[in-house]
Amino acid sequence: DQQVKQNSPSLSVQEGRISILNCDYTNSMFDYFLWYKKYPAEGPTFLISISSIKDKNEDGRFTVFLNKSAKHLSLHIVPSQPGDSAVYFCAASLSGGSNYKLTFGKGTLLTVNP
Amino acid sequence: NAGVTQTPKFRILKIGQSMTLQCTQDMNHNYMYWYRQDPGMGLKLIYYSVGAGITDKGEVPNGYNVSRSTTEDFPLRLELAAPSQTSVYFCASSSPTDGYTFGSGTRLTVV
């Protein structure tokens, strides 16, 4: 049973527009959520995170929104750039932000077209 | 600062062969992990360790073994390779303050 779901395998966006990547989870005990970015032939790299006590976290062009009642989070990238083209993984943790034992979604391939 | 180093980057094994995937980190992280990523799938946890001498099973441990004799090293052992173990393997380490750092992966093909 998949506890973290990314239902869109791919997303294509024009440069300069907004990219919205979605993630749903089923385990209400998850209390910390993260987004990772992965380029081909590289390991995932941390992008942004949010604790369950917040509903929004911003870092430059990246904003993560959390809707606990809907068990849904989203990553907004504004404005999108061609260098943002990568696979984005949503991940969740039970560990109160201690960065321990993450559960990952399947990933969404974002393509930003010039 | 090397971070997490995995070797080898690529390997082809025959069914029934064994091998060890090496993983070393230089950040003094207590937590270390092995994940596998199958095509079109997310990362699944194979084994993890919360410190030297302590290991535990993750979501998909069958067919693998690990050891953690030092803080730095966390090798993953495949004893009898099977085609189902064809995957990309990622080692990672983490701390509460640093977050996760992943290695660049080992692409393993079992034929």
PDB file of N, CA and C in Angstrom, chain B residues 45-100:
ATOM      1  N   LEU B  45      13.052   1.666   1.023  1.00  0.00           N
ATOM      2  CA  LEU B  45      14.082   1.448   2.025  1.00  0.00           C
ATOM      3  C   LEU B  45      14.386  -0.037   2.173  1.00  0.00           C
ATOM      4  N   ILE B  46      15.665  -0.381   2.035  1.00  0.00           N
ATOM      5  CA  ILE B  46      16.086  -1.775   2.156  1.00  0.00           C
ATOM      6  C   ILE B  46      16.508  -2.074   3.589  1.00  0.00           C
ATOM      7  N   TYR B  47      17.497  -1.344   4.068  1.00  0.00           N
ATOM      8  CA  TYR B  47      18.013  -1.465   5.429  1.00  0.00           C
ATOM      9  C   TYR B  47      18.416  -0.080   5.909  1.00  0.00           C
ATOM     10  N   TYR B  48      18.480   0.084   7.215  1.00  0.00           N
ATOM     11  CA  TYR B  48      18.954   1.322   7.770  1.00  0.00           C
ATOM     12  C   TYR B  48      19.735   1.047   9.055  1.00  0.00           C
ATOM     13  N   SER B  49      20.451   2.077   9.497  1.00  0.00           N
ATOM     14  CA  SER B  49      21.270   1.946  10.697  1.00  0.00           C
ATOM     15  C   SER B  49      21.229   3.268  11.464  1.00  0.00           C
ATOM     16  N   VAL B  50      21.061   3.176  12.759  1.00  0.00           N
ATOM     17  CA  VAL B  50      21.016   4.396  13.583  1.00  0.00           C
ATOM     18  C   VAL B  50      22.351   4.665  14.263  1.00  0.00           C
ATOM     19  N   GLY B  51      23.320   3.793  14.012  1.00  0.00           N
ATOM     20  CA  GLY B  51      24.647   3.998  14.574  1.00  0.00           C
ATOM     21  C   GLY B  51      25.486   2.751  14.408  1.00  0.00           C
ATOM     22  N   ALA B  52      26.763   2.877  14.658  1.00  0.00           N
ATOM     23  CA  ALA B  52      27.669   1.740  14.510  1.00  0.00           C
ATOM     24  C   ALA B  52      27.193   0.576  15.364  1.00  0.00           C
ATOM     25  N   GLY B  53      27.152  -0.604  14.728  1.00  0.00           N
ATOM     26  CA  GLY B  53      26.747  -1.814  15.422  1.00  0.00           C
ATOM     27  C   GLY B  53      25.254  -2.067  15.442  1.00  0.00           C
ATOM     28  N   ILE B  54      24.468  -1.143  14.884  1.00  0.00           N
ATOM     29  CA  ILE B  54      23.002  -1.267  14.928  1.00  0.00           C
ATOM     30  C   ILE B  54      22.451  -1.186  13.512  1.00  0.00           C
ATOM     31  N   THR B  55      21.736  -2.228  13.099  1.00  0.00           N
ATOM     32  CA  THR B  55      21.078  -2.204  11.792  1.00  0.00           C
ATOM     33  C   THR B  55      19.662  -2.745  11.935  1.00  0.00           C
ATOM     34  N   ASP B  56      18.817  -2.389  10.983  1.00  0.00           N
ATOM     35  CA  ASP B  56      17.442  -2.874  11.026  1.00  0.00           C
ATOM     36  C   ASP B  56      16.870  -2.930   9.622  1.00  0.00           C
ATOM     37  N   LYS B  57      15.858  -3.787   9.452  1.00  0.00           N
ATOM     38  CA  LYS B  57      15.246  -3.977   8.142  1.00  0.00           C
ATOM     39  C   LYS B  57      14.330  -2.807   7.807  1.00  0.00           C
ATOM     40  N   GLY B  58      14.304  -2.515   6.508  1.00  0.00           N
ATOM     41  CA  GLY B  58      13.372  -1.540   5.993  1.00  0.00           C
ATOM     42  C   GLY B  58      12.198  -2.231   5.342  1.00  0.00           C
ATOM     43  N   GLU B  59      11.710  -1.647   4.255  1.00  0.00           N
ATOM     44  CA  GLU B  59      10.505  -2.143   3.586  1.00  0.00           C
ATOM     45  C   GLU B  59      10.771  -3.376   2.720  1.00  0.00           C
ATOM     46  N   VAL B  60      11.966  -3.450   2.086  1.00  0.00           N
ATOM     47  CA  VAL B  60      12.261  -4.527   1.137  1.00  0.00           C
ATOM     48  C   VAL B  60      13.613  -5.169   1.429  1.00  0.00           C
ATOM     49  N   PRO B  61      13.798  -5.850   2.571  1.00  0.00           N
ATOM     50  CA  PRO B  61      15.123  -6.353   2.958  1.00  0.00           C
ATOM     51  C   PRO B  61      15.506  -7.713   2.367  1.00  0.00           C
ATOM     52  N   ASN B  62      14.536  -8.444   1.807  1.00  0.00           N
ATOM     53  CA  ASN B  62      14.828  -9.821   1.393  1.00  0.00           C
ATOM     54  C   ASN B  62      15.874  -9.872   0.290  1.00  0.00           C
ATOM     55  N   GLY B  63      16.874 -10.730   0.493  1.00  0.00           N
ATOM     56  CA  GLY B  63      17.943 -10.889  -0.487  1.00  0.00           C
ATOM     57  C   GLY B  63      19.158 -10.023  -0.220  1.00  0.00           C
ATOM     58  N   TYR B  64      19.102  -9.250   0.854  1.00  0.00           N
ATOM     59  CA  TYR B  64      20.191  -8.322   1.181  1.00  0.00           C
ATOM     60  C   TYR B  64      20.638  -8.496   2.631  1.00  0.00           C
ATOM     61  N   ASN B  65      21.886  -8.093   2.869  1.00  0.00           N
ATOM     62  CA  ASN B  65      22.392  -8.008   4.230  1.00  0.00           C
ATOM     63  C   ASN B  65      23.261  -6.766   4.357  1.00  0.00           C
ATOM     64  N   VAL B  66      23.349  -6.257   5.580  1.00  0.00           N
ATOM     65  CA  VAL B  66      24.177  -5.074   5.828  1.00  0.00           C
ATOM     66  C   VAL B  66      24.985  -5.283   7.095  1.00  0.00           C
ATOM     67  N   SER B  67      25.967  -4.420   7.267  1.00  0.00           N
ATOM     68  CA  SER B  67      26.726  -4.363   8.509  1.00  0.00           C
ATOM     69  C   SER B  67      27.121  -2.914   8.738  1.00  0.00           C
ATOM     70  N   ARG B  68      27.375  -2.561   9.980  1.00  0.00           N
ATOM     71  CA  ARG B  68      27.790  -1.179  10.293  1.00  0.00           C
ATOM     72  C   ARG B  68      28.832  -1.269  11.412  1.00  0.00           C
ATOM     73  N   SER B  69      30.035  -1.551  11.005  1.00  0.00           N
ATOM     74  CA  SER B  69      31.115  -1.696  11.994  1.00  0.00           C
ATOM     75  C   SER B  69      31.716  -0.342  12.385  1.00  0.00           C
ATOM     76  N   THR B  70      31.558   0.656  11.521  1.00  0.00           N
ATOM     77  CA  THR B  70      32.053   1.992  11.835  1.00  0.00           C
ATOM     78  C   THR B  70      30.972   3.014  11.514  1.00  0.00           C
ATOM     79  N   THR B  71      31.119   4.225  12.010  1.00  0.00           N
ATOM     80  CA  THR B  71      30.161   5.292  11.684  1.00  0.00           C
ATOM     81  C   THR B  71      30.184   5.607  10.201  1.00  0.00           C
ATOM     82  N   GLU B  72      31.371   5.500   9.577  1.00  0.00           N
ATOM     83  CA  GLU B  72      31.540   5.954   8.203  1.00  0.00           C
ATOM     84  C   GLU B  72      30.993   4.990   7.153  1.00  0.00           C
ATOM     85  N   ASP B  73      31.056   3.690   7.411  1.00  0.00           N
ATOM     86  CA  ASP B  73      30.815   2.700   6.359  1.00  0.00           C
ATOM     87  C   ASP B  73      29.536   1.901   6.577  1.00  0.00           C
ATOM     88  N   PHE B  74      28.827   1.668   5.476  1.00  0.00           N
ATOM     89  CA  PHE B  74      27.564   0.911   5.552  1.00  0.00           C
ATOM     90  C   PHE B  74      27.431   0.091   4.280  1.00  0.00           C
ATOM     91  N   PRO B  75      28.151  -1.024   4.163  1.00  0.00           N
ATOM     92  CA  PRO B  75      28.086  -1.830   2.944  1.00  0.00           C
ATOM     93  C   PRO B  75      26.815  -2.657   2.858  1.00  0.00           C
ATOM     94  N   LEU B  76      26.351  -2.864   1.623  1.00  0.00           N
ATOM     95  CA  LEU B  76      25.162  -3.669   1.337  1.00  0.00           C
ATOM     96  C   LEU B  76      25.610  -4.913   0.588  1.00  0.00           C
ATOM     97  N   ARG B  77      25.222  -6.074   1.080  1.00  0.00           N
ATOM     98  CA  ARG B  77      25.649  -7.340   0.508  1.00  0.00           C
ATOM     99  C   ARG B  77      24.490  -8.034  -0.179  1.00  0.00           C
ATOM    100  N   LEU B  78      24.717  -8.457  -1.438  1.00  0.00           N
ATOM    101  CA  LEU B  78      23.779  -9.313  -2.158  1.00  0.00           C
ATOM    102  C   LEU B  78      24.413 -10.691  -2.231  1.00  0.00           C
ATOM    103  N   GLU B  79      23.782 -11.699  -1.658  1.00  0.00           N
ATOM    104  CA  GLU B  79      24.401 -13.019  -1.575  1.00  0.00           C
ATOM    105  C   GLU B  79      24.156 -13.864  -2.824  1.00  0.00           C
ATOM    106  N   LEU B  80      22.938 -13.924  -3.291  1.00  0.00           N
ATOM    107  CA  LEU B  80      22.572 -14.725  -4.468  1.00  0.00           C
ATOM    108  C   LEU B  80      21.755 -13.826  -5.393  1.00  0.00           C
ATOM    109  N   ALA B  81      22.443 -13.171  -6.310  1.00  0.00           N
ATOM    110  CA  ALA B  81      21.770 -12.171  -7.132  1.00  0.00           C
ATOM    111  C   ALA B  81      20.646 -12.781  -7.972  1.00  0.00           C
ATOM    112  N   ALA B  82      19.534 -12.053  -8.023  1.00  0.00           N
ATOM    113  CA  ALA B  82      18.374 -12.461  -8.817  1.00  0.00           C
ATOM    114  C   ALA B  82      17.977 -11.307  -9.740  1.00  0.00           C
ATOM    115  N   PRO B  83      17.325 -11.625 -10.882  1.00  0.00           N
ATOM    116  CA  PRO B  83      16.912 -10.551 -11.798  1.00  0.00           C
ATOM    117  C   PRO B  83      16.060  -9.474 -11.122  1.00  0.00           C
ATOM    118  N   SER B  84      15.289  -9.864 -10.093  1.00  0.00           N
ATOM    119  CA  SER B  84      14.435  -8.895  -9.391  1.00  0.00           C
ATOM    120  C   SER B  84      15.253  -7.843  -8.639  1.00  0.00           C
ATOM    121  N   GLN B  85      16.548  -8.082  -8.499  1.00  0.00           N
ATOM    122  CA  GLN B  85      17.400  -7.118  -7.808  1.00  0.00           C
ATOM    123  C   GLN B  85      18.047  -6.115  -8.772  1.00  0.00           C
ATOM    124  N   THR B  86      17.692  -6.221 -10.036  1.00  0.00           N
ATOM    125  CA  THR B  86      18.111  -5.198 -10.991  1.00  0.00           C
ATOM    126  C   THR B  86      17.447  -3.891 -10.615  1.00  0.00           C
ATOM    127  N   SER B  87      18.253  -2.869 -10.329  1.00  0.00           N
ATOM    128  CA  SER B  87      17.720  -1.616  -9.806  1.00  0.00           C
ATOM    129  C   SER B  87      18.856  -0.602  -9.696  1.00  0.00           C
ATOM    130  N   VAL B  88      18.493   0.597  -9.291  1.00  0.00           N
ATOM    131  CA  VAL B  88      19.497   1.588  -8.920  1.00  0.00           C
ATOM    132  C   VAL B  88      19.480   1.703  -7.402  1.00  0.00           C
ATOM    133  N   TYR B  89      20.634   1.569  -6.807  1.00  0.00           N
ATOM    134  CA  TYR B  89      20.754   1.555  -5.355  1.00  0.00           C
ATOM    135  C   TYR B  89      21.372   2.863  -4.870  1.00  0.00           C
ATOM    136  N   PHE B  90      20.708   3.470  -3.899  1.00  0.00           N
ATOM    137  CA  PHE B  90      21.193   4.716  -3.320  1.00  0.00           C
ATOM    138  C   PHE B  90      21.489   4.513  -1.841  1.00  0.00           C
ATOM    139  N   CYS B  91      22.660   4.928  -1.448  1.00  0.00           N
ATOM    140  CA  CYS B  91      23.018   5.007  -0.049  1.00  0.00           C
ATOM    141  C   CYS B  91      22.815   6.445   0.403  1.00  0.00           C
ATOM    142  N   ALA B  92      22.431   6.635   1.649  1.00  0.00           N
ATOM    143  CA  ALA B  92      22.235   7.976   2.177  1.00  0.00           C
ATOM    144  C   ALA B  92      22.630   8.001   3.640  1.00  0.00           C
ATOM    145  N   SER B  93      22.947   9.179   4.112  1.00  0.00           N
ATOM    146  CA  SER B  93      23.159   9.378   5.543  1.00  0.00           C
ATOM    147  C   SER B  93      22.375  10.614   5.953  1.00  0.00           C
ATOM    148  N   SER B  94      22.077  10.717   7.236  1.00  0.00           N
ATOM    149  CA  SER B  94      21.314  11.878   7.687  1.00  0.00           C
ATOM    150  C   SER B  94      21.626  12.217   9.140  1.00  0.00           C
ATOM    151  N   SER B  95      21.309  13.436   9.465  1.00  0.00           N
ATOM    152  CA  SER B  95      21.332  13.888  10.859  1.00  0.00           C
ATOM    153  C   SER B  95      20.160  14.850  11.024  1.00  0.00           C
ATOM    154  N   PRO B  96      19.707  15.067  12.252  1.00  0.00           N
ATOM    155  CA  PRO B  96      18.582  15.989  12.461  1.00  0.00           C
ATOM    156  C   PRO B  96      18.847  17.390  11.941  1.00  0.00           C
ATOM    157  N   THR B  97      20.098  17.817  11.966  1.00  0.00           N
ATOM    158  CA  THR B  97      20.400  19.189  11.546  1.00  0.00           C
ATOM    159  C   THR B  97      20.777  19.279  10.071  1.00  0.00           C
ATOM    160  N   ASP B  98      21.472  18.267   9.550  1.00  0.00           N
ATOM    161  CA  ASP B  98      21.949  18.316   8.165  1.00  0.00           C
ATOM    162  C   ASP B  98      20.931  17.799   7.163  1.00  0.00           C
ATOM    163  N   GLY B  99      19.970  17.025   7.626  1.00  0.00           N
ATOM    164  CA  GLY B  99      19.069  16.383   6.682  1.00  0.00           C
ATOM    165  C   GLY B  99      19.737  15.209   5.992  1.00  0.00           C
ATOM    166  N   TYR B 100      19.143  14.801   4.883  1.00  0.00           N
ATOM    167  CA  TYR B 100      19.640  13.659   4.126  1.00  0.00           C
ATOM    168  C   TYR B 100      20.679  14.097   3.099  1.00  0.00           C
TER     169      TYR B 100
END
